[in-house]
Structures are given as structure tokens and as C-alpha cells.
PDB file of C-alpha atoms in Angstrom:
ATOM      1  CA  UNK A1306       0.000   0.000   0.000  1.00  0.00           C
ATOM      2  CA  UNK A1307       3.003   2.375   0.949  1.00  0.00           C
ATOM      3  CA  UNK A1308       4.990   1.646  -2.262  1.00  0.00           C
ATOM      4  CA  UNK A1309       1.939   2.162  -4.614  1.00  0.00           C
ATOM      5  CA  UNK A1310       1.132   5.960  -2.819  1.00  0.00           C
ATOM      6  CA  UNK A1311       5.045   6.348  -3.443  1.00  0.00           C
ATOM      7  CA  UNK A1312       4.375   5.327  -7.033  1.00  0.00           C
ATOM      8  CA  UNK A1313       1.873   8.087  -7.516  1.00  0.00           C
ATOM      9  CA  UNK A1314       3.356  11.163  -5.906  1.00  0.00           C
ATOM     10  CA  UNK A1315       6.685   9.962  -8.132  1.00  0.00           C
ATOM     11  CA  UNK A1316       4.142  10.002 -11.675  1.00  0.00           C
ATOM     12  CA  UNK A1317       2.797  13.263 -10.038  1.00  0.00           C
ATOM     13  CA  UNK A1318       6.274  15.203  -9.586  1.00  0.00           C
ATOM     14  CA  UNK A1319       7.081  13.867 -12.769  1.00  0.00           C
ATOM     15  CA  UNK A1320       3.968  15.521 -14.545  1.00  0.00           C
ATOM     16  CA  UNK A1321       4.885  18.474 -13.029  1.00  0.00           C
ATOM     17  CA  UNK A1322       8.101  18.928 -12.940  1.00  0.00           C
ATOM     18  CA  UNK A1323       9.003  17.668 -16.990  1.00  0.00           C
ATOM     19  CA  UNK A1324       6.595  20.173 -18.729  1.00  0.00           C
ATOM     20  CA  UNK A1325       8.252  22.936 -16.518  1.00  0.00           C
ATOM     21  CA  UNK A1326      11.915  22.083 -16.905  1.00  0.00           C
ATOM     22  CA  UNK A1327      11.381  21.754 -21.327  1.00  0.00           C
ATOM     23  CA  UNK A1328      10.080  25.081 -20.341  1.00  0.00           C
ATOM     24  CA  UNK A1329      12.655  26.123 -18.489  1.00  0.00           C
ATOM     25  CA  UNK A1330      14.961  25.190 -21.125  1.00  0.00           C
ATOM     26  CA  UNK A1331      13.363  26.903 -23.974  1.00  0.00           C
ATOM     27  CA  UNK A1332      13.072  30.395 -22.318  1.00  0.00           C
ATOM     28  CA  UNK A1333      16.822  30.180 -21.445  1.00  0.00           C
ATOM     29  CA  UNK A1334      18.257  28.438 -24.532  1.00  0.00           C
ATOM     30  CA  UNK A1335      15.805  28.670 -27.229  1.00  0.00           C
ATOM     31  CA  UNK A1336      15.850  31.206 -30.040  1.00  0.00           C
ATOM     32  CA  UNK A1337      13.710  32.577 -32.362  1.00  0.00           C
ATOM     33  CA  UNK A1338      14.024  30.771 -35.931  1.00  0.00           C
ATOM     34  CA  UNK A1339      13.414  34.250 -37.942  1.00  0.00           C
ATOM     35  CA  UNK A1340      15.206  37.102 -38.488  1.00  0.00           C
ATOM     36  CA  UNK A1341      12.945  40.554 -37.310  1.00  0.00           C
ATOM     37  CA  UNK A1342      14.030  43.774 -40.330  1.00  0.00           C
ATOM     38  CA  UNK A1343      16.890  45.782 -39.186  1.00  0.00           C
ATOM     39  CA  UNK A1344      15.884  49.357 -38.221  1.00  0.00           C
ATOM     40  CA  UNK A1345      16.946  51.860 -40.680  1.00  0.00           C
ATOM     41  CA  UNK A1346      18.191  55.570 -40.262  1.00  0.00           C
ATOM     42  CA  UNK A1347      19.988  56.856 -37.080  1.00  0.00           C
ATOM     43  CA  UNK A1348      20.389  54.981 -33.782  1.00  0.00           C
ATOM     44  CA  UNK A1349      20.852  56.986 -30.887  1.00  0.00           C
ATOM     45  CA  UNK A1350      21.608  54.967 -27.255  1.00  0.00           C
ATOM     46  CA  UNK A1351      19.230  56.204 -24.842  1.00  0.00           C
ATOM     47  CA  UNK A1352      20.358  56.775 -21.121  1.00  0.00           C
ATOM     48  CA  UNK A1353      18.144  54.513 -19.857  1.00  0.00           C
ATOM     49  CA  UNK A1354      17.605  50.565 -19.395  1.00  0.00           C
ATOM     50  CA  UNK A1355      15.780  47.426 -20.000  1.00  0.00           C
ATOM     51  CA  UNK A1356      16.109  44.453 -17.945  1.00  0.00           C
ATOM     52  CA  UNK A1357      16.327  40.931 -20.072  1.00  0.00           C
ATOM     53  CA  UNK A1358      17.051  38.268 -17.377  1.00  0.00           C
ATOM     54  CA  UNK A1359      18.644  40.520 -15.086  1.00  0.00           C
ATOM     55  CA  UNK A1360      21.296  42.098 -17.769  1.00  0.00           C
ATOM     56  CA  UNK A1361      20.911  45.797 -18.057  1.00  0.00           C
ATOM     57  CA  UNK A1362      20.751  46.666 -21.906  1.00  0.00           C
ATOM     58  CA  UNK A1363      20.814  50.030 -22.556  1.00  0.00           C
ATOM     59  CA  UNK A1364      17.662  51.272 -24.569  1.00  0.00           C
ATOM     60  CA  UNK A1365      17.934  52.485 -28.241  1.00  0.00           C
ATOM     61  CA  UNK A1366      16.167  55.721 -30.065  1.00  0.00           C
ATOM     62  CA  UNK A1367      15.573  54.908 -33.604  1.00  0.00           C
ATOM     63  CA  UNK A1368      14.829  57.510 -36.317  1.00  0.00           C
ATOM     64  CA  UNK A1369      11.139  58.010 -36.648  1.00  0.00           C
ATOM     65  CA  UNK A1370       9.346  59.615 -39.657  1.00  0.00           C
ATOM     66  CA  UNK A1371       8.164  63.027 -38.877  1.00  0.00           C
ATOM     67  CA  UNK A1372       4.737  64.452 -39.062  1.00  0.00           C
ATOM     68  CA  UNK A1373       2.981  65.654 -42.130  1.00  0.00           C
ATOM     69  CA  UNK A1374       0.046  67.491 -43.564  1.00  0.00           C
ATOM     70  CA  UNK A1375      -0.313  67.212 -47.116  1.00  0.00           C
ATOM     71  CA  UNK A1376      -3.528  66.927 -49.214  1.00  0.00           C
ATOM     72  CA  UNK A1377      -4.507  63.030 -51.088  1.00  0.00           C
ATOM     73  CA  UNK A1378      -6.278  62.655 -54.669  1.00  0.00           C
ATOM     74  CA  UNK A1379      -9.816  63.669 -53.009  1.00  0.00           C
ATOM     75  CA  UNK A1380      -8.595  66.949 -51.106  1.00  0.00           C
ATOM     76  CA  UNK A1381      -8.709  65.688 -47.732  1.00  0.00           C
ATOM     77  CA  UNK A1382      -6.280  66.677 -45.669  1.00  0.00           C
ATOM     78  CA  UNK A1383      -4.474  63.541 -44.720  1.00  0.00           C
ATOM     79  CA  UNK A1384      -1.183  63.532 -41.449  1.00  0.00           C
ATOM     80  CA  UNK A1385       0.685  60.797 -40.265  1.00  0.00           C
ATOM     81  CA  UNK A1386      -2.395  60.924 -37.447  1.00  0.00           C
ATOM     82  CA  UNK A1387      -4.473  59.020 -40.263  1.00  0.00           C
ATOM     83  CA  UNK A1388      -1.863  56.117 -39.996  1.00  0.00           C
ATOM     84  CA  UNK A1389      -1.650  55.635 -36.066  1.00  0.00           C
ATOM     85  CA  UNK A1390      -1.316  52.002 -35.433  1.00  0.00           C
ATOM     86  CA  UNK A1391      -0.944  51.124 -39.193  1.00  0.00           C
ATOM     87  CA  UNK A1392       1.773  49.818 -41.277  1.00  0.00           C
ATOM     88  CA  UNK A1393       2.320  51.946 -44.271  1.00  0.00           C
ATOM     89  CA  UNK A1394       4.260  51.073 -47.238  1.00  0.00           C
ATOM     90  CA  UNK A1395       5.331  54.256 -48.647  1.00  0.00           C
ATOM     91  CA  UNK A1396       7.151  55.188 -52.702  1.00  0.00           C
ATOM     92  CA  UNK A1397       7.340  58.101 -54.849  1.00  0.00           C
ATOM     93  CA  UNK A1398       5.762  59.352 -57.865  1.00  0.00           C
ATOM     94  CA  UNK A1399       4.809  61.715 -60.093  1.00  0.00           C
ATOM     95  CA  UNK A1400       1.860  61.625 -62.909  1.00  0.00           C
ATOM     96  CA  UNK A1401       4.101  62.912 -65.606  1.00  0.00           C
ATOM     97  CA  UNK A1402       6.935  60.243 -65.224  1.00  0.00           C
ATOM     98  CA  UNK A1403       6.676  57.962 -68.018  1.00  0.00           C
ATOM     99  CA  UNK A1404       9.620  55.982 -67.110  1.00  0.00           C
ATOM    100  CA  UNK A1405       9.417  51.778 -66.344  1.00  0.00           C
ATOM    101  CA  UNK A1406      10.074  52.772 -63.232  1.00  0.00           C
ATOM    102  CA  UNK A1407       6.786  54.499 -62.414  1.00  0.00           C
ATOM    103  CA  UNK A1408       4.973  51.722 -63.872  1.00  0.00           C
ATOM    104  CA  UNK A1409       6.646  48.836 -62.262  1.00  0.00           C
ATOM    105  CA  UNK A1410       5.909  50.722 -58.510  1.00  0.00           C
ATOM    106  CA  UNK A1411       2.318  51.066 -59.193  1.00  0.00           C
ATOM    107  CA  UNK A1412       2.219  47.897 -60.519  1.00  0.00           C
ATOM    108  CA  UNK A1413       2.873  46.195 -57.710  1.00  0.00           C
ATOM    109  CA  UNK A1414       1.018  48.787 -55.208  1.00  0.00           C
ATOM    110  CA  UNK A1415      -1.752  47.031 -57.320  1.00  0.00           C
ATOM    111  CA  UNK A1416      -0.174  43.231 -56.445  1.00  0.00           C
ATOM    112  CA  UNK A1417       0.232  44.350 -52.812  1.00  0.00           C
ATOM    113  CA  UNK A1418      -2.798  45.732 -52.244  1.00  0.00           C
ATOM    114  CA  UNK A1419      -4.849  42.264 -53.467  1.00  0.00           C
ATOM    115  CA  UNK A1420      -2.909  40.735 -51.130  1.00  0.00           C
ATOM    116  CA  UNK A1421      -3.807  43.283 -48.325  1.00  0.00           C
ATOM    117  CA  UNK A1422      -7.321  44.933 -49.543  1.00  0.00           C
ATOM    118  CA  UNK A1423      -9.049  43.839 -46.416  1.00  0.00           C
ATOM    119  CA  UNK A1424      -5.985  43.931 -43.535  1.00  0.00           C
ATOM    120  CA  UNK A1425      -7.087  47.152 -41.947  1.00  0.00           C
ATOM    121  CA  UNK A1426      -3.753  47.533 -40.479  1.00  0.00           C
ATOM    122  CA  UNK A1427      -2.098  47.910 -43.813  1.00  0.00           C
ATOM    123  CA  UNK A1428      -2.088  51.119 -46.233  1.00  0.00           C
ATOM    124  CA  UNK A1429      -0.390  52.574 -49.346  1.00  0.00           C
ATOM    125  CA  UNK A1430       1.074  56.100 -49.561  1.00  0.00           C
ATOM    126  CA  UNK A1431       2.699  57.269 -52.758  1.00  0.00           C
ATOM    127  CA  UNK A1432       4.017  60.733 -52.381  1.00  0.00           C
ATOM    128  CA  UNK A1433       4.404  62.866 -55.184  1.00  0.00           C
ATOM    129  CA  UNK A1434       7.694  64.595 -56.161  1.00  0.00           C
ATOM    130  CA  UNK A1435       6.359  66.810 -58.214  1.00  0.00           C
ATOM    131  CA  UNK A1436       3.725  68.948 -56.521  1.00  0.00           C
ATOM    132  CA  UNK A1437       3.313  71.852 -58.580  1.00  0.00           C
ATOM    133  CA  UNK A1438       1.923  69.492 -61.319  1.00  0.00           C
ATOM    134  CA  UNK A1439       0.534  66.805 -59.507  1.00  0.00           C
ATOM    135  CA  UNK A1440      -2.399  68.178 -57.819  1.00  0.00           C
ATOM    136  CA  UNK A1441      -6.681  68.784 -57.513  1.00  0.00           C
ATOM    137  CA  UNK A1442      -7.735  67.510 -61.166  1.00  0.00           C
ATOM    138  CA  UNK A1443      -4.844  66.207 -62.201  1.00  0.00           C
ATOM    139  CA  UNK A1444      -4.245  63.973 -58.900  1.00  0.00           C
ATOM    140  CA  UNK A1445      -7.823  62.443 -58.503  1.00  0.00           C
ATOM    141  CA  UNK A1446      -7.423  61.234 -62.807  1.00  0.00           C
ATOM    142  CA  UNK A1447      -4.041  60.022 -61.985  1.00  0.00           C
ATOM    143  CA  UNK A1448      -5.430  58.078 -59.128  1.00  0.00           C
ATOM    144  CA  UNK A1449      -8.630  56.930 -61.021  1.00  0.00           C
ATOM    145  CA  UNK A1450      -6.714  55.565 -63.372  1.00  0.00           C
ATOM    146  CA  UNK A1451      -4.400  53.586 -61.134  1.00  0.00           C
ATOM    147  CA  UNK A1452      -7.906  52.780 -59.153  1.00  0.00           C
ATOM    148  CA  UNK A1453      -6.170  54.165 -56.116  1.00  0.00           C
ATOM    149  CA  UNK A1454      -8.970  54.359 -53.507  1.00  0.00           C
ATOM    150  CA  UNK A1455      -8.438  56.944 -50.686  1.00  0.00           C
ATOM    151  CA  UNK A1456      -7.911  55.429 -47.223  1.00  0.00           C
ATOM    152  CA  UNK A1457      -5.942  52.535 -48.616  1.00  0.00           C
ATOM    153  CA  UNK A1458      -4.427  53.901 -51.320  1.00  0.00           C
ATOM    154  CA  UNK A1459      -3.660  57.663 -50.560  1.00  0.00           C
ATOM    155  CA  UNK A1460      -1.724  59.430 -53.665  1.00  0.00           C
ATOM    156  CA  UNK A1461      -0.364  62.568 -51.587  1.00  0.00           C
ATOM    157  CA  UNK A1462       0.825  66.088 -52.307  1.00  0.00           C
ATOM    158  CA  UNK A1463       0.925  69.683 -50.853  1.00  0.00           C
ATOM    159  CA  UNK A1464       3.428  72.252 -50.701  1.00  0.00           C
ATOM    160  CA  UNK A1465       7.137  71.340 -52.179  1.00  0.00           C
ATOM    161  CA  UNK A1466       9.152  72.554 -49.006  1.00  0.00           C
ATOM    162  CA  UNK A1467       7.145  70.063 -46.728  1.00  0.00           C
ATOM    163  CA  UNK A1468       7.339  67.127 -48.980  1.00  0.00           C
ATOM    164  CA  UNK A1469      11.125  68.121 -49.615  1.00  0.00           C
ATOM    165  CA  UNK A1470      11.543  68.368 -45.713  1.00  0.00           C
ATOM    166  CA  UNK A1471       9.339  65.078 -45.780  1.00  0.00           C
ATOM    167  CA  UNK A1472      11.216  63.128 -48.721  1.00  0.00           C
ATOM    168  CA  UNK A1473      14.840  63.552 -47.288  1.00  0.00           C
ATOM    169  CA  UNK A1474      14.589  63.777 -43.320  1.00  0.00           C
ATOM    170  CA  UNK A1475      11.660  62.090 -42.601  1.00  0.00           C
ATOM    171  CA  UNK A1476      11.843  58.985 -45.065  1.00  0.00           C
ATOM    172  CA  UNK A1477      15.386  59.505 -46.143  1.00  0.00           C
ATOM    173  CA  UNK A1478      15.520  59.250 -49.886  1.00  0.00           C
ATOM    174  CA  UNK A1479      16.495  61.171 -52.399  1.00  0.00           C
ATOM    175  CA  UNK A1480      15.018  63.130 -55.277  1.00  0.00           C
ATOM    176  CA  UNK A1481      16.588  65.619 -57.484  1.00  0.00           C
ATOM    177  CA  UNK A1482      14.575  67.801 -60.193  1.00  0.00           C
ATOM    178  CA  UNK A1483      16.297  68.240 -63.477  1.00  0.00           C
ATOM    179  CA  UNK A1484      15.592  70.173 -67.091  1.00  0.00           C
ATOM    180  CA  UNK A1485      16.423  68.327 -70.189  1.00  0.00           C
ATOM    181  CA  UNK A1486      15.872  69.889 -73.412  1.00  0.00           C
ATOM    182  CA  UNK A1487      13.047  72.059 -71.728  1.00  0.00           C
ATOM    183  CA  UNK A1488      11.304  68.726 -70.160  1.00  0.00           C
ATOM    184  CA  UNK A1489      11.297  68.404 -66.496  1.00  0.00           C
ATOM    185  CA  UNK A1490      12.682  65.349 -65.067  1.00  0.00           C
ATOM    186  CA  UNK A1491      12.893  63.906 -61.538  1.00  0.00           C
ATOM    187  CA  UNK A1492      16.159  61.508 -60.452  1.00  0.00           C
ATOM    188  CA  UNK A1493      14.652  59.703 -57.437  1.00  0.00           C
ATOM    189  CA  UNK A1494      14.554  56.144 -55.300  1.00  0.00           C
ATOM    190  CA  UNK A1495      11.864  54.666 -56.756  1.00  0.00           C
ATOM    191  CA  UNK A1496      12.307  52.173 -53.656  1.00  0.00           C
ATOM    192  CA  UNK A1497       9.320  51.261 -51.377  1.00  0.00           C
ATOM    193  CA  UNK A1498      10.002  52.098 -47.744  1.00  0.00           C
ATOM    194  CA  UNK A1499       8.225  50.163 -44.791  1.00  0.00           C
ATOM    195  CA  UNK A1500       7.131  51.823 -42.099  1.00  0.00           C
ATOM    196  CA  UNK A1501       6.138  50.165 -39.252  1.00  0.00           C
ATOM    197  CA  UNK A1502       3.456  50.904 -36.174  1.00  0.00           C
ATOM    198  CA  UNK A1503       5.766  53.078 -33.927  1.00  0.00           C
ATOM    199  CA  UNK A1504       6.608  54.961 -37.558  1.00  0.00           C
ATOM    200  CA  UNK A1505      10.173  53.485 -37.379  1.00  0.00           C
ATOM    201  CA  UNK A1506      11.711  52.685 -41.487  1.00  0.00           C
TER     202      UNK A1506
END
């Protein structure tokens, strides 16, 4: 009778005690199998801490993408407010560009956004570089024609200092106007740039 009570608290312990060792053993030596996006822009070390299993790891300030007010292809007024807790993937554009490289961005803003039409947590911003052309009329065809639909699609532009200011500090790309031959021309990244909840590239 004593050896079989003996038996039972030992298949107890064990039930208890194997589940919580493997767990043990995978918070302390088990690592994640993917690789999270590096952050991209400026790192700054903050003076303060986190605690990860009682090592002090200093926090880090990552470059965030400053605030905006500029105008989409129905004349709303549209700020990085309109995006707060959303993932937006952001390129650049402009309605005169004729270039492969226009066409192959929209093209697959129109692949991505099957893929994401109905994750809420998901939108498109193209920003144009060229806002002294690209606006009211000309804007709203542009987007028809791209069937760009405001609130996940949002074709935005406004006035040329802010998207400048916007363009180079905020997402940190590049775009240069040129003349050829009396035709304006824009020299840009045509590269899409991710940014994520907490507005980080």
C-alpha cells in the first residue's frame, strides 16, 4: 500500500516537474528561428535601461518619420495621425513620369494591395515629387486611373518645401529635379520604404 502511494506522488512530480523544466529550457536556450528587419536611419543609445534576465541593456532611439500634412487625390487633408497604429508602405511618384520605373511601382502597389485589400492595419502612400503638377484635377485622374482608392491607397501632395523636408529627413531618400531639353525630369529612389506601427523605417 506504501509503495503504490510512493508510485503516484513519483508520476505526479514527474507531470509536473518535466513540462516545466522543457520550459525552463526553452526560455533560457531557445531562439527565435526568424530574423525581425533591421531598423533603418539613425540609432541613438538612450540613457536609460531594460532588464532581459537581469542584464541591463541600454535602450535604443531609432529615427522616426516626422509628421505631415499634405492633401490626397480627393482633397482631404491627410497627417501621419491618419496612420496611427498602421503599417504603411510608402514610394514616390509623379503623374508625368513615363519611365518603367513608375509603372513597375504602381504595378505592384496594385499586387500588394490584393494581397492586403481587407488587412485594416495595412495602407499605401505614394508621395508625389512633383507637386506643382501633380495636384486637384490632375491627382484624382491620376489616381482613377491607377484605381487608387483613398484610405488605402492615398496618392499625396501639398506644398514642395514640406514634402522636400518630408522626402529627405523624414523617409530619407532622395530626389533631385532636373531640365532636359526644356522637359522636367525627376532623379529619385523609386524604392518602397516600410514603415512600421511606432513609424520606425
Amino acid at each position: 500500500m506504501k509503495q503504490n502511494q510512493i508510485k503516484k506522488i513519483l508520476i505526479l512530480v514527474t507531470i509536473l516537474a518535466v513540462p516545466g523544466f522543457l520550459y525552463y529550457l526553452l526560455q533560457d536556450k531557445g531562439k527565435n528561428r526568424y530574423k525581425p528587419l533591421p531598423f533603418y536611419g539613425e540609432k541613438i543609445v538612450a540613457k536609460t535601461f531594460h532588464s532581459v534576465r537581469g542584464k541591463q541593456i541600454p535602450d535604443t532611439i531609432y529615427h522616426l518619420v516626422n509628421d505631415f500634412k499634405l492633401v490626397n487625390q480627393n482633397a482631404d487633408s491627410i497627417s501621419l495621425k491618419q496612420f496611427e497604429g498602421k503599417i504603411m508602405l510608402v514610394n514616390l511618384f509623379y503623374t508625368t513620369g513615363k519611365s518603367y520605373g513608375v509603372d513597375y511601382a504602381n504595378k505592384a502597389i496594385e499586387g500588394f494591395l490584393k494581397v492586403y485589400q481587407k488587412n485594416h492595419m495595412v495602407n499605401f502612400v505614394s508621395l508625389s515629387i512633383d507637386p506643382n503638377v501633380d495636384k486637384g484635377v490632375t491627382l484624382a485622374n491620376y489616381a482613377k486611373s491607377l484605381s487608387a482608392n483613398a484610405g488605402k491607397w492615398d496618392l499625396l501632395t501639398g506644398d514642395s518645401l514640406a514634402i522636400k523636408k518630408l522626402i529627405k529627413d523624414g523617409l530619407l531618400l532622395d530626389a533631385l529635379k532636373t531640365q532636359i531639353n526644356g522637359e522636367t525630369r525627376f532623379d529619385y529612389s523609386n524604392m518602397f520604404v516600410l514603415v512600421d506601427i511606432n513609424k520606425r523605417i
